[in-house]
CSV table of C-alpha atoms and ligand atoms in Angstrom, one decimal:
chain,number,residue,atom,x,y,z
A,10,MET,CA,-12.7,0.5,-4.4
A,11,LEU,CA,-15.8,3.6,-4.0
A,12,ILE,CA,-15.3,4.4,-7.9
A,13,LYS,CA,-16.3,0.4,-8.1
A,14,LYS,CA,-19.8,-1.6,-8.1
A,15,PRO,CA,-19.4,-5.0,-6.8
A,16,GLY,CA,-20.9,-6.0,-9.7
A,17,ASP,CA,-18.4,-5.0,-12.4
A,18,ILE,CA,-15.7,-5.9,-10.6
A,19,LYS,CA,-14.7,-9.7,-10.9
A,20,PRO,CA,-15.6,-9.1,-14.7
A,21,SER,CA,-13.7,-6.6,-15.7
A,22,GLU,CA,-10.5,-6.8,-13.4
A,23,ILE,CA,-10.6,-10.1,-15.4
A,24,THR,CA,-11.0,-9.5,-18.8
A,25,ASP,CA,-9.6,-7.0,-18.6
A,26,ARG,CA,-6.8,-8.4,-17.5
A,27,ALA,CA,-5.2,-10.2,-20.6
A,28,LEU,CA,-5.4,-6.5,-22.1
A,29,TYR,CA,-3.7,-5.1,-20.2
A,30,LEU,CA,-0.7,-7.4,-19.0
A,31,ASP,CA,0.1,-7.2,-23.4
A,32,ARG,CA,-0.1,-3.5,-23.1
A,33,ARG,CA,2.6,-3.4,-20.5
A,34,ARG,CA,4.7,-6.1,-22.9
A,35,PHE,CA,4.3,-3.9,-25.4
A,36,ILE,CA,5.8,-0.8,-23.3
A,37,ARG,CA,8.4,-3.7,-22.4
A,38,GLY,CA,9.3,-4.5,-26.0
A,39,ALA,CA,9.4,-1.3,-27.0
A,40,GLY,CA,12.3,-0.4,-24.7
A,41,LEU,CA,10.7,3.2,-24.4
A,42,ALA,CA,8.7,3.4,-21.2
A,43,VAL,CA,7.8,7.4,-21.7
A,44,ALA,CA,6.9,6.7,-25.6
A,45,GLY,CA,4.7,4.3,-24.2
A,46,ILE,CA,3.8,5.9,-21.3
A,47,ALA,CA,2.2,9.2,-23.5
A,48,GLY,CA,0.5,6.5,-26.2
A,49,LEU,CA,-1.4,4.7,-23.5
A,50,GLY,CA,-2.7,8.5,-21.9
A,51,LEU,CA,-4.7,8.1,-25.5
A,52,LEU,CA,-5.3,4.2,-24.0
A,53,ALA,CA,-6.2,4.9,-20.9
A,54,GLY,CA,-8.9,7.3,-21.3
A,55,CYS,CA,-6.7,10.2,-19.5
A,56,GLU,CA,-6.7,13.7,-21.5
A,57,GLY,CA,-3.9,14.7,-24.0
A,58,SER,CA,-2.2,17.1,-20.8
A,59,ASP,CA,-1.1,13.6,-18.5
A,60,ALA,CA,0.2,12.3,-22.2
A,61,GLN,CA,2.2,15.6,-22.5
A,62,SER,CA,3.9,16.4,-20.0
A,63,ALA,CA,4.9,12.0,-19.5
A,64,SER,CA,6.8,12.8,-22.4
A,65,SER,CA,8.7,15.6,-20.7
A,66,VAL,CA,9.5,14.1,-17.1
A,67,PRO,CA,11.5,11.6,-17.1
A,68,PRO,CA,11.8,8.7,-15.6
A,69,THR,CA,13.2,7.5,-12.2
A,70,PRO,CA,15.8,4.6,-12.8
A,71,GLY,CA,13.8,0.9,-12.1
A,72,PRO,CA,14.3,-1.6,-9.9
A,73,ARG,CA,17.7,-2.8,-8.8
A,74,PRO,CA,18.8,-5.4,-6.2
A,75,ILE,CA,19.2,-5.0,-2.6
A,76,PRO,CA,22.2,-7.3,-2.0
A,77,ASP,CA,23.0,-8.7,2.0
A,78,ARG,CA,19.2,-9.8,2.9
A,79,ARG,CA,18.7,-11.8,5.7
A,80,PRO,CA,14.7,-13.8,6.2
A,81,GLY,CA,12.4,-11.8,8.7
A,82,PRO,CA,9.7,-13.2,11.3
A,83,TYR,CA,6.8,-14.4,10.0
A,84,SER,CA,7.3,-15.2,6.4
A,85,THR,CA,4.2,-17.9,4.8
A,86,ASP,CA,5.4,-20.6,2.5
A,87,GLU,CA,2.5,-19.9,0.3
A,88,PRO,CA,3.2,-20.0,-3.1
A,89,GLU,CA,4.2,-16.4,-4.2
A,90,THR,CA,2.6,-14.0,-6.6
A,91,ALA,CA,4.3,-13.2,-9.8
A,92,TRP,CA,6.3,-11.5,-9.3
A,93,GLU,CA,4.1,-9.4,-13.4
A,94,ASP,CA,1.1,-9.8,-11.3
A,95,ALA,CA,1.7,-8.1,-8.0
A,96,THR,CA,3.8,-4.8,-10.4
A,97,SER,CA,1.0,-4.4,-12.8
A,98,TYR,CA,-2.4,-4.7,-10.5
A,99,ASN,CA,-2.0,-2.1,-8.5
A,100,ASN,CA,-4.1,-0.2,-5.8
A,101,PHE,CA,-2.8,3.7,-5.9
A,102,TYR,CA,-5.0,6.1,-7.0
A,103,GLU,CA,-2.6,9.1,-7.3
A,104,PHE,CA,-1.6,7.4,-10.9
A,105,GLY,CA,-5.2,6.9,-11.9
A,106,THR,CA,-8.3,4.4,-10.1
A,107,GLY,CA,-7.3,1.4,-13.0
A,108,LYS,CA,-5.6,-1.0,-11.7
A,109,ASP,CA,-3.4,-0.6,-14.9
A,110,ASP,CA,-2.7,2.8,-14.7
A,111,PRO,CA,0.0,2.5,-11.3
A,112,SER,CA,2.3,0.2,-13.7
A,113,VAL,CA,1.8,2.5,-16.7
A,114,PHE,CA,1.7,6.2,-15.3
A,115,ALA,CA,4.3,5.9,-12.3
A,116,GLY,CA,7.3,6.2,-13.9
A,117,LEU,CA,6.6,9.2,-14.0
A,118,MET,CA,7.2,9.7,-10.1
A,119,LYS,CA,10.4,11.3,-9.2
A,120,THR,CA,11.9,9.2,-6.1
A,121,GLU,CA,15.8,10.5,-5.8
A,122,PRO,CA,16.1,12.4,-4.0
A,123,TRP,CA,13.5,11.5,-1.6
A,124,SER,CA,13.0,13.3,2.5
A,125,VAL,CA,10.7,12.6,4.5
A,126,VAL,CA,9.4,14.7,7.8
A,127,ILE,CA,10.0,13.3,11.0
A,128,ASP,CA,7.5,15.6,12.9
A,129,GLY,CA,4.7,16.3,16.2
A,130,GLU,CA,5.1,14.1,19.7
A,131,CYS,CA,9.2,12.9,19.7
A,132,GLU,CA,12.5,13.8,20.9
A,133,ARG,CA,13.5,14.4,17.3
A,134,PRO,CA,12.4,15.7,14.4
A,135,GLY,CA,13.4,16.8,11.4
A,136,LYS,CA,13.4,16.3,7.6
A,137,TYR,CA,15.8,13.4,6.9
A,138,THR,CA,17.0,11.7,3.4
A,139,LEU,CA,16.2,8.7,2.8
A,140,GLU,CA,19.8,7.5,2.5
A,141,ASP,CA,19.8,8.7,7.1
A,142,LEU,CA,16.6,6.5,6.6
A,143,LEU,CA,18.2,3.6,6.0
A,144,ALA,CA,21.0,3.5,7.2
A,145,PRO,CA,21.5,2.0,10.8
A,146,HIS,CA,18.9,-1.2,9.1
A,147,ALA,CA,19.0,-4.5,7.9
A,148,MET,CA,16.9,-5.9,5.8
A,149,GLU,CA,14.7,-8.4,6.0
A,150,ASP,CA,12.3,-11.1,3.0
A,151,ARG,CA,8.9,-10.5,4.8
A,152,ILE,CA,7.0,-13.2,2.8
A,153,TYR,CA,3.0,-11.8,3.1
A,154,ARG,CA,-0.1,-12.2,2.0
A,155,LEU,CA,-1.9,-9.0,1.2
A,156,ARG,CA,-5.8,-9.2,2.0
A,157,CYS,CA,-7.7,-6.2,-0.6
A,158,VAL,CA,-10.6,-4.6,0.8
A,159,GLU,CA,-11.4,-4.9,-2.2
A,160,ALA,CA,-11.5,-9.2,-1.5
A,161,TRP,CA,-8.8,-10.4,-3.4
A,162,SER,CA,-5.6,-11.6,-2.4
A,163,MET,CA,-1.3,-11.8,-3.2
A,164,VAL,CA,1.4,-13.1,-1.4
A,165,ILE,CA,4.3,-10.4,-1.9
A,166,PRO,CA,7.6,-11.0,-0.2
A,167,TRP,CA,8.8,-7.8,0.9
A,168,VAL,CA,11.9,-6.4,1.6
A,169,GLY,CA,12.3,-4.4,4.9
A,170,PHE,CA,12.4,-4.0,8.3
A,171,SER,CA,9.9,-3.6,10.8
A,172,LEU,CA,8.2,-0.3,11.2
A,173,GLY,CA,9.0,0.1,15.2
A,174,ASP,CA,12.5,0.0,15.1
A,175,LEU,CA,12.7,3.3,13.0
A,176,LEU,CA,9.6,4.5,15.6
A,177,LYS,CA,12.4,4.0,18.4
A,178,ARG,CA,14.9,6.0,16.6
A,179,PHE,CA,12.8,9.6,16.9
A,180,GLN,CA,11.8,8.9,21.1
A,181,PRO,CA,8.2,9.4,20.1
A,182,THR,CA,6.8,11.3,23.7
A,183,SER,CA,4.5,9.6,26.3
A,184,ALA,CA,2.2,12.1,24.1
A,185,ALA,CA,2.5,9.4,21.5
A,186,ARG,CA,-1.1,7.4,20.6
A,187,TYR,CA,-0.8,7.4,17.1
A,188,VAL,CA,1.9,7.3,13.5
A,189,ALA,CA,-0.1,8.7,11.3
A,190,PHE,CA,1.7,8.2,7.3
A,191,ALA,CA,0.9,10.6,4.7
A,192,THR,CA,2.3,9.9,0.3
A,193,LEU,CA,3.4,12.2,-1.2
A,194,ASN,CA,1.2,14.7,-3.3
A,195,ASP,CA,2.7,16.9,-6.0
A,196,PRO,CA,-0.2,16.8,-9.6
A,197,GLU,CA,3.4,17.2,-10.9
A,198,GLN,CA,4.8,13.5,-10.5
A,199,MET,CA,1.1,12.1,-10.4
A,200,PRO,CA,-1.9,12.7,-12.3
A,201,GLY,CA,-4.7,11.4,-10.3
A,202,VAL,CA,-3.9,13.9,-7.7
A,203,ARG,CA,-5.9,16.7,-10.2
A,204,ARG,CA,-8.4,15.0,-9.9
A,205,ARG,CA,-10.5,15.1,-6.0
A,206,ILE,CA,-11.5,11.8,-5.9
A,207,LEU,CA,-9.6,11.2,-2.8
A,208,ASP,CA,-8.7,14.3,0.6
A,209,TRP,CA,-4.8,14.5,-1.0
A,210,PRO,CA,-2.0,14.1,0.6
A,211,TYR,CA,-3.4,10.2,0.8
A,212,ARG,CA,-2.5,9.8,4.8
A,213,GLU,CA,-2.3,6.6,7.5
A,214,GLY,CA,-2.8,5.8,10.6
A,215,LEU,CA,-1.9,3.6,13.0
A,216,ARG,CA,-2.5,3.0,16.9
A,217,ILE,CA,1.0,3.4,18.3
A,218,ASP,CA,1.0,-0.5,19.6
A,219,GLU,CA,-0.3,-1.4,16.5
A,220,ALA,CA,2.9,0.9,14.4
A,221,MET,CA,5.0,-0.8,17.5
A,222,HIS,CA,4.1,-4.6,16.3
A,223,PRO,CA,7.2,-6.4,14.8
A,224,LEU,CA,5.1,-7.3,12.3
A,225,ALA,CA,4.3,-4.0,11.2
A,226,THR,CA,6.5,-4.1,7.9
A,227,LEU,CA,8.1,-0.8,6.2
A,228,ALA,CA,8.6,-2.0,2.8
A,229,VAL,CA,12.0,-0.6,0.7
A,230,GLY,CA,12.1,-3.8,-1.7
A,231,MET,CA,9.7,-6.8,-3.3
A,232,TYR,CA,11.0,-9.7,-4.6
A,233,GLY,CA,14.9,-8.9,-3.4
A,234,GLU,CA,14.9,-5.9,-5.6
A,235,THR,CA,13.9,-2.2,-4.6
A,236,LEU,CA,10.6,-1.2,-5.3
A,237,PRO,CA,9.0,-0.9,-8.5
A,238,ASN,CA,6.8,2.9,-8.9
A,239,GLN,CA,3.6,1.4,-8.6
A,240,ASN,CA,4.2,-0.6,-5.4
A,241,GLY,CA,5.4,2.6,-3.1
A,242,ALA,CA,8.9,3.4,-4.2
A,243,PRO,CA,10.9,4.5,-2.0
A,244,LEU,CA,9.3,3.5,0.8
A,245,ARG,CA,6.3,2.6,1.9
A,246,LEU,CA,4.1,0.6,5.2
A,247,VAL,CA,2.5,-3.1,5.0
A,248,VAL,CA,0.4,-4.3,8.0
A,249,PRO,CA,-0.1,-7.7,7.0
A,250,TRP,CA,-2.9,-8.0,9.4
A,251,LYS,CA,-5.0,-4.8,8.2
A,252,TYR,CA,-6.9,-4.5,4.6
A,253,GLY,CA,-4.9,-3.6,1.7
A,254,PHE,CA,-5.5,-0.2,2.3
A,255,LYS,CA,-3.7,0.5,5.6
A,256,SER,CA,-0.4,-0.2,3.4
A,257,ILE,CA,0.1,3.1,2.8
A,258,LYS,CA,2.1,4.1,-0.4
A,259,SER,CA,5.4,6.4,-1.0
A,260,ILE,CA,5.4,8.2,2.5
A,261,VAL,CA,6.8,11.9,2.9
A,262,ARG,CA,5.4,12.7,6.2
A,263,ILE,CA,5.2,9.8,9.6
A,264,SER,CA,3.8,12.2,12.5
A,265,PHE,CA,3.6,10.9,15.8
A,266,VAL,CA,0.3,12.5,17.6
A,267,ARG,CA,-2.3,12.8,20.2
A,268,GLU,CA,-5.6,11.6,18.9
A,269,ARG,CA,-6.6,9.1,15.8
A,270,PRO,CA,-5.6,10.9,12.5
A,271,PRO,CA,-8.1,11.1,9.4
A,272,THR,CA,-7.5,8.7,7.3
A,273,ALA,CA,-7.7,9.0,3.7
A,274,TRP,CA,-10.1,5.8,3.2
A,275,ASN,CA,-11.5,6.8,6.6
A,276,SER,CA,-12.7,10.2,6.0
A,277,LEU,CA,-14.6,9.7,2.7
A,278,GLN,CA,-16.6,6.1,3.7
A,279,PRO,CA,-16.4,5.7,7.4
A,280,ASP,CA,-19.0,3.2,7.2
A,281,GLU,CA,-17.4,1.0,4.6
A,282,TYR,CA,-14.0,1.5,5.7
A,283,GLY,CA,-13.0,1.5,9.3
A,284,PHE,CA,-9.8,3.1,11.0
A,285,PHE,CA,-8.9,-0.1,12.4
A,286,ALA,CA,-9.9,-1.9,9.2
A,287,ASN,CA,-8.7,-5.3,10.7
A,288,VAL,CA,-9.6,-8.8,8.2
A,289,ASN,CA,-12.1,-10.0,9.0
A,290,PRO,CA,-14.9,-12.3,7.0
A,291,ALA,CA,-17.0,-11.7,10.0
A,292,VAL,CA,-18.1,-8.0,8.7
A,293,ASP,CA,-18.8,-7.8,5.5
A,294,HIS,CA,-18.7,-4.3,3.5
A,295,PRO,CA,-22.1,-2.7,3.1
A,296,ARG,CA,-21.7,-4.0,-0.6
A,297,TRP,CA,-19.8,-7.2,-1.1
A,298,SER,CA,-18.8,-9.8,1.5
A,299,GLN,CA,-15.7,-10.3,2.8
A,300,LYS,CA,-16.0,-14.2,4.1
A,301,ARG,CA,-14.1,-15.3,0.7
A,302,GLU,CA,-11.2,-13.8,-1.1
A,303,ARG,CA,-9.6,-14.4,-5.6
A,304,ARG,CA,-6.1,-14.9,-4.7
A,305,ILE,CA,-5.0,-13.4,-8.1
A,306,GLY,CA,-2.8,-16.7,-10.1
A,307,GLU,CA,-5.5,-18.7,-8.7
A,308,TRP,CA,-9.2,-20.1,-9.6
A,309,GLY,CA,-12.4,-20.2,-7.6
A,310,ARG,CA,-11.8,-18.7,-4.5
A,311,ARG,CA,-10.2,-18.6,-0.4
A,312,GLU,CA,-12.0,-18.5,3.1
A,313,THR,CA,-10.8,-15.1,4.5
A,314,LEU,CA,-9.0,-15.5,7.7
A,315,PRO,CA,-9.7,-13.5,11.1
A,316,PHE,CA,-6.4,-11.0,10.8
A,317,ASN,CA,-5.6,-12.2,7.4
A,318,GLY,CA,-4.8,-15.4,9.2
A,319,TYR,CA,-1.9,-13.4,11.5
A,320,ALA,CA,-4.5,-13.7,14.0
A,321,GLY,CA,-2.0,-16.1,16.7
A,322,GLU,CA,0.3,-12.6,15.9
A,323,VAL,CA,-1.6,-9.5,16.8
A,324,ALA,CA,-5.5,-10.3,18.3
A,325,ASP,CA,-4.0,-9.6,21.5
A,326,LEU,CA,-3.6,-5.8,20.9
A,327,TYR,CA,-7.6,-5.9,20.4
A,328,ARG,CA,-8.5,-8.0,23.3
A,329,GLY,CA,-11.6,-6.6,24.9
A,330,MET,CA,-12.6,-4.7,21.8
A,331,ASP,CA,-16.4,-5.1,19.5
A,332,LEU,CA,-14.3,-5.4,16.3
A,333,ARG,CA,-18.3,-5.2,15.0
A,334,LYS,CA,-18.1,-1.8,16.2
A,335,ASN,CA,-14.3,-0.7,15.9
A,336,PHE,CA,-13.9,-2.4,12.8
B,24,MTE,N1,-0.3,6.4,-1.6
B,24,MTE,C1,-2.0,5.2,-1.8
B,24,MTE,N2,-1.2,4.1,-0.4
B,24,MTE,C2,-2.4,3.1,-1.1
B,24,MTE,C3,-2.6,3.0,-2.2
B,24,MTE,C4,-3.7,4.4,-2.4
B,24,MTE,O1,-4.0,4.3,-4.1
B,24,MTE,N3,-2.4,5.7,-2.3
B,24,MTE,N4,-3.4,2.0,-2.0
B,24,MTE,C5,-3.6,0.8,-1.1
B,24,MTE,C6,-4.3,-0.5,-1.8
B,24,MTE,S1,-6.4,-0.4,-1.6
B,24,MTE,C7,-3.7,-1.4,-1.8
B,24,MTE,S2,-4.8,-3.1,-2.4
B,24,MTE,C8,-2.4,-1.4,-1.4
B,24,MTE,C9,-1.6,-1.8,-2.8
B,24,MTE,O2,-0.8,-1.9,-3.4
B,24,MTE,P1,-0.1,-3.0,-3.9
B,24,MTE,O3,-0.2,-2.2,-5.7
B,24,MTE,O4,1.3,-2.7,-3.9
B,24,MTE,O5,-0.3,-4.1,-4.6
B,24,MTE,O6,-2.2,0.1,-1.3
B,24,MTE,C10,-2.7,0.6,-0.9
B,24,MTE,N5,-1.8,1.3,-0.4
B,25,MO,MO1,-6.4,-2.8,-1.1
């Protein structure tokens, strides 16, 4: 995002693609994820120490099927992005800034056991195991468009449920005007956080009414299986009407707060990455146009839609707001 100048996004994304898909096939083919990670550390230009710690940390189990799913609300019938693309072309800067870094390095992250701290303005704060957090929620297939601020997009079949259903269980008080989220921040498991590209941990936030909208999703899976680590295992946000950077991965803290919380990209570059970050073809990024997007797996470009095509569902949340100022 910040790292890449607009001029070098397209060529590198396209030309590197065949290369890194080949590398990934090599890793799988070898059946030795750990050896693969250690070897690729060098290819990816990482320091030897990263490669070493890679070989000493056992990878967590891969995706497992999620049974008993039911259809969720607002799914699109547009063709789904290929699994291979959605799991190898990622932004997860805790594992590096290259699109293939997350798929190569995220195996270092230990997602079991996992717990999430819920705190701030609510009646039931505490540290909850992932199992306790998920227990009451039925799993739904939710096929949503994902539009990155970098002007590419995908269609991903998430497995999850409405964020608001989870938030309500902790009984937010009337002082809770925003919800803040934070990602795990552990240099032992995340080689990328050793570099201060962002003010770690990665943080995001929503206004409470946005968070309570049924389209705002907590995802635990995709393509019918638990999330691969590179896609934000074991628990991530999916806010399909906003640029992808709002959809924070690998969540360890959810806080009910009074004031608008600081968020990772907005704090770093407020002129480029708004707090609201609603997908809006009428407001360009200072360094590139947002009018069109490249749908991964397609040739050519598509028109970008207001609110990423979810205006009918969410535009009312922003009634009376100047969307150019509150971008
Ligand atoms: N913790 C964390 N969450 C993150 C990011 C990140 O770097 N770190 N990148 C964001 C961006 S810019 C996008 S586009 C989406 C990408 O999600 P995907 O890799 O599952 O497609 O994750 C978002 N969530
Ligand atoms: Mo993004």
